[in-house]
CSV table of C-alpha atoms in Angstrom, one decimal:
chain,number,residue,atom,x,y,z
A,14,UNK,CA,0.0,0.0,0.0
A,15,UNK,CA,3.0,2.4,1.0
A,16,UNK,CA,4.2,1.7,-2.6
A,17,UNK,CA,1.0,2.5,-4.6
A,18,UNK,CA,1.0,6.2,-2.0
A,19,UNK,CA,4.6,6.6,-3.2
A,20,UNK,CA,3.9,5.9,-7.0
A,21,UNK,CA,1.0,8.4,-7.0
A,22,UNK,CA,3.1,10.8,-5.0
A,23,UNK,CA,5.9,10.5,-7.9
A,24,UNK,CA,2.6,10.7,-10.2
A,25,UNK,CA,2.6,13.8,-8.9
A,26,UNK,CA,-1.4,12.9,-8.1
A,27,UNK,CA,-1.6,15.0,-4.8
A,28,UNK,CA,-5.4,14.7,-5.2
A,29,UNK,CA,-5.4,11.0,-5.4
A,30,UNK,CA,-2.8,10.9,-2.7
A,31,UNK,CA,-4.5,13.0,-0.5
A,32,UNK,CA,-7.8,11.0,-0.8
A,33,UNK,CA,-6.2,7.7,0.6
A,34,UNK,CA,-4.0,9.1,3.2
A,35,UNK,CA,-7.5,10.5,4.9
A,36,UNK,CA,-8.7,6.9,4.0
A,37,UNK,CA,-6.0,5.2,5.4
A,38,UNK,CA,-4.9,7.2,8.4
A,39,UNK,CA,-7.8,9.3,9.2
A,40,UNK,CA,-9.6,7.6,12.1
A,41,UNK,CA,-6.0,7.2,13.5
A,42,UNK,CA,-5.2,10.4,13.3
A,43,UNK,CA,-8.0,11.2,14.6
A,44,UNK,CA,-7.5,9.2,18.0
A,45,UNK,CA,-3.9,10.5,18.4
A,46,UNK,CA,-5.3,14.2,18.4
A,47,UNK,CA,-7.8,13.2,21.0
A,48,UNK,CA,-5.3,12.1,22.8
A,49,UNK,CA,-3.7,15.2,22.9
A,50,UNK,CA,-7.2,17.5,23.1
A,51,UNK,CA,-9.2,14.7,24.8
A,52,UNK,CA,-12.0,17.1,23.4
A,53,UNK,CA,-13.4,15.1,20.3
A,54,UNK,CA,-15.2,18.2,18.2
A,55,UNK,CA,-11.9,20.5,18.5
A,56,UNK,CA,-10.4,17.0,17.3
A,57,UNK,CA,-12.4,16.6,14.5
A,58,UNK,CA,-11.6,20.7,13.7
A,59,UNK,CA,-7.3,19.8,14.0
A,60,UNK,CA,-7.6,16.2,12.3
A,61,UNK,CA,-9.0,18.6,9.3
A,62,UNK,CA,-6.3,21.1,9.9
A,63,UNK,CA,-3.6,18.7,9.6
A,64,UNK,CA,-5.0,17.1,6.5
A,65,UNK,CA,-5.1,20.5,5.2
A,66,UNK,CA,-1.4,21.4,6.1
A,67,UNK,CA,-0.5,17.8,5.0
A,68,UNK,CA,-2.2,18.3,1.3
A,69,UNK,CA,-0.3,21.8,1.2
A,70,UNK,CA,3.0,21.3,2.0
A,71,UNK,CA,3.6,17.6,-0.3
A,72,UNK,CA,5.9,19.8,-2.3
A,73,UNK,CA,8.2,19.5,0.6
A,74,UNK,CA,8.3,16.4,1.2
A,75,UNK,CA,11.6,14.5,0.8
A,76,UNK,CA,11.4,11.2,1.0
A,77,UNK,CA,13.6,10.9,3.9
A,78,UNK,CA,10.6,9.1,5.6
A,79,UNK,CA,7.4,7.3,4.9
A,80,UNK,CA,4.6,9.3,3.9
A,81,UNK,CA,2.9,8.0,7.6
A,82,UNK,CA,5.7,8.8,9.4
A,83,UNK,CA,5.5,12.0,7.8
A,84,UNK,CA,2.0,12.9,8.5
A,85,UNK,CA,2.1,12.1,12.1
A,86,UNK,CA,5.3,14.3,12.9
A,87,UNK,CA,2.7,16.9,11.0
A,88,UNK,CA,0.0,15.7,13.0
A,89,UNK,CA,1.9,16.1,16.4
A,90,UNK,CA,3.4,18.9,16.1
A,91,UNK,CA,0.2,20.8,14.7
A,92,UNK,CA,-1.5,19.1,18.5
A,93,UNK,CA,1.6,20.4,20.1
A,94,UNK,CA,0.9,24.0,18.7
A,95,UNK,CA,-2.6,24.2,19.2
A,96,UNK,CA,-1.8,23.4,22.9
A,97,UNK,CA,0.4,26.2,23.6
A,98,UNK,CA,-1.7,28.6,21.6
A,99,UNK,CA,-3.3,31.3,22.8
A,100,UNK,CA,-6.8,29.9,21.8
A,101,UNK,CA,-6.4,26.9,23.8
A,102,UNK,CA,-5.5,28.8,26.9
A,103,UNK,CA,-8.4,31.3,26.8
A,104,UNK,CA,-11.5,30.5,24.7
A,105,UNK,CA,-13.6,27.6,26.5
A,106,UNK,CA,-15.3,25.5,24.5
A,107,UNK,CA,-19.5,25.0,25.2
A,108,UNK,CA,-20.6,21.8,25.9
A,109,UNK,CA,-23.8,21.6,22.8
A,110,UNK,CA,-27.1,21.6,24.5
A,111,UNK,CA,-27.9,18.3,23.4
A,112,UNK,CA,-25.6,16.6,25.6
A,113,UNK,CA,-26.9,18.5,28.4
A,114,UNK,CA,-27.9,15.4,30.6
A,115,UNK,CA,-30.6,14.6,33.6
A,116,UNK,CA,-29.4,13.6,36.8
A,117,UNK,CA,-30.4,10.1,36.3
A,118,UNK,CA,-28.4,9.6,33.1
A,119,UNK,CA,-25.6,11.4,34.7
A,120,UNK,CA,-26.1,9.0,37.8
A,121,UNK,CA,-25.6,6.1,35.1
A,122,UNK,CA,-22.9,7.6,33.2
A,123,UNK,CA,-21.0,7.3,36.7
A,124,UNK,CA,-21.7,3.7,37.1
A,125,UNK,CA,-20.9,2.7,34.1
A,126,UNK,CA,-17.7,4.7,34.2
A,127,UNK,CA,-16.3,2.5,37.1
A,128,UNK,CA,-15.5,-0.2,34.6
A,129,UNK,CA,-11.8,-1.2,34.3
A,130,UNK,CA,-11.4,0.4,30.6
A,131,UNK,CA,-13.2,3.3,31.5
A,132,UNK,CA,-10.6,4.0,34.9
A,133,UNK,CA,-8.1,3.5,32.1
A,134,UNK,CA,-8.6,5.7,29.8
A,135,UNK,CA,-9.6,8.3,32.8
A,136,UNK,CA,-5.8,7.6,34.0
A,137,UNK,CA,-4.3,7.6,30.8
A,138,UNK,CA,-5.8,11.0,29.6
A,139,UNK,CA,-4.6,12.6,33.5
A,140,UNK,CA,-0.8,11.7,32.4
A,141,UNK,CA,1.0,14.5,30.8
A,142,UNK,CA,1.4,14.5,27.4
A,143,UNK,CA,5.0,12.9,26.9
A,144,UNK,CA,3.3,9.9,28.9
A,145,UNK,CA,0.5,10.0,26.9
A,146,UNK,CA,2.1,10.0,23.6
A,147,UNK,CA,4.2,7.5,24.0
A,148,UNK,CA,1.7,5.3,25.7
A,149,UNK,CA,-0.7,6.1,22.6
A,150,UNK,CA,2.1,5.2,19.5
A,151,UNK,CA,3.1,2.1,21.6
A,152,UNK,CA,0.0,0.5,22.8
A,153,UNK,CA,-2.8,1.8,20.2
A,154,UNK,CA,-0.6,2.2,16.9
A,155,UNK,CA,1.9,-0.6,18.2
A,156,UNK,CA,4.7,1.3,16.7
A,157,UNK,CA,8.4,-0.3,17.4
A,158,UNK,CA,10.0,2.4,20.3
A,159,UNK,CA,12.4,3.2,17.5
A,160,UNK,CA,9.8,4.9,15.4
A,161,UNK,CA,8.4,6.6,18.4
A,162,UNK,CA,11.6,7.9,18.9
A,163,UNK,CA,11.7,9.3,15.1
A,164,UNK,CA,7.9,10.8,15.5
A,165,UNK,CA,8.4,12.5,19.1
A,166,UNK,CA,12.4,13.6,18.3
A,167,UNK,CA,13.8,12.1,21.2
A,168,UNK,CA,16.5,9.4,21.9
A,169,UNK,CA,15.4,5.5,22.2
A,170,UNK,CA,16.3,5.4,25.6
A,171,UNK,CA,14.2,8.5,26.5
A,172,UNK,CA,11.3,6.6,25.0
A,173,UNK,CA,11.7,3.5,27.3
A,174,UNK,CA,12.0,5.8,30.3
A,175,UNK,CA,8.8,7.2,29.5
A,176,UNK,CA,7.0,4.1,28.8
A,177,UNK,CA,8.3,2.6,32.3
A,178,UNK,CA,7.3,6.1,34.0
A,179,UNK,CA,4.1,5.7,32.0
A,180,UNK,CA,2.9,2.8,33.3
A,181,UNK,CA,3.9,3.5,36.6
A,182,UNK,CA,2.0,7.0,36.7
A,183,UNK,CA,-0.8,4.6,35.1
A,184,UNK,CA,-0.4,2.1,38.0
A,185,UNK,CA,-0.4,4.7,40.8
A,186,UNK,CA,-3.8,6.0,39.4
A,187,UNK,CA,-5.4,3.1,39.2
A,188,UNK,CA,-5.0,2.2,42.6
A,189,UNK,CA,-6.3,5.3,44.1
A,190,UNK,CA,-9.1,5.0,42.0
């Protein structure tokens, strides 16, 4: 598949190209920005943002890398810029009405929240973000700690460190839940 991408990308079919790196990668993409935002409409908004910065800057790419490897180091440092932005800081984003619940749904959304995956995930998204990320390429993209390395610019050893810190952060939490 990563040989047809580079054909068309040599092709010089950017539109073609474009349309199966959002079908390929999109939902995954997706998840890694949520894990940065844990908000999934402002999510949605960056995933489209990255795509967008992805389709306009193909005339730079190299080839030094894959075109995946390539679109997450877009895709992480466009969640690592909206984070320090002023926008993130300062404009709060309102819940939509519909999701506006009763106290009895809310009453279940708490029950059902005590499930194992559920305390999980609640852990997981309380780590801070090097944590997270590297807990989110290993475990849910089950990418080898060398590539994580390559996508988050840091050494192989500083990857492992984090993965061990991660878990035990992860483990800590757990417990006092």
């Amino acid at each position: 598949m990563e040989e047809m991408l580079e054909e068309a990308f040599e092709l010089e079919d950017q539109e073609a190209l474009m349309n199966e790196m959002m079908n390929k990668y999109g939902q995954d993409i997706l998840r890694l920005v949520y894990s940065y935002v844990n908000n999934k409409e402002v999510a949605e908004d960056l995933t489209q943002d990255i795509f967008v910065k992805f389709y306009k800057s193909l005339h730079t790419f190299r080839g030094k890398s894959k075109l995946k490897t390539w679109l997450w180091r877009i895709a992480i440092n466009h969640c690592k810029d909206f984070l320090k932005s002023w926008y993130n800081k300062h404009v709060i984003i309102a819940g939509d009405s519909k999701y506006i619940k009763t106290q009895k749904e809310m009453i279940e959304d708490v029950i059902i929240q005590k499930e194992a995956d559920d305390q999980l995930v609640s852990a997981l998204m309380t780590l801070p973000i090097k944590y997270r990320e590297v807990i989110y390429l290993f475990y849910y993209e089950e990418l080898l700690i060398k590539e994580i390395a390559v996508l988050t610019e840091v050494s192989v050893n500083t990857v492992k460190t984090r993965l061990r810190r991660a878990k035990e952060l992860l483990e800590e939490r757990l417990e006092e839940q």
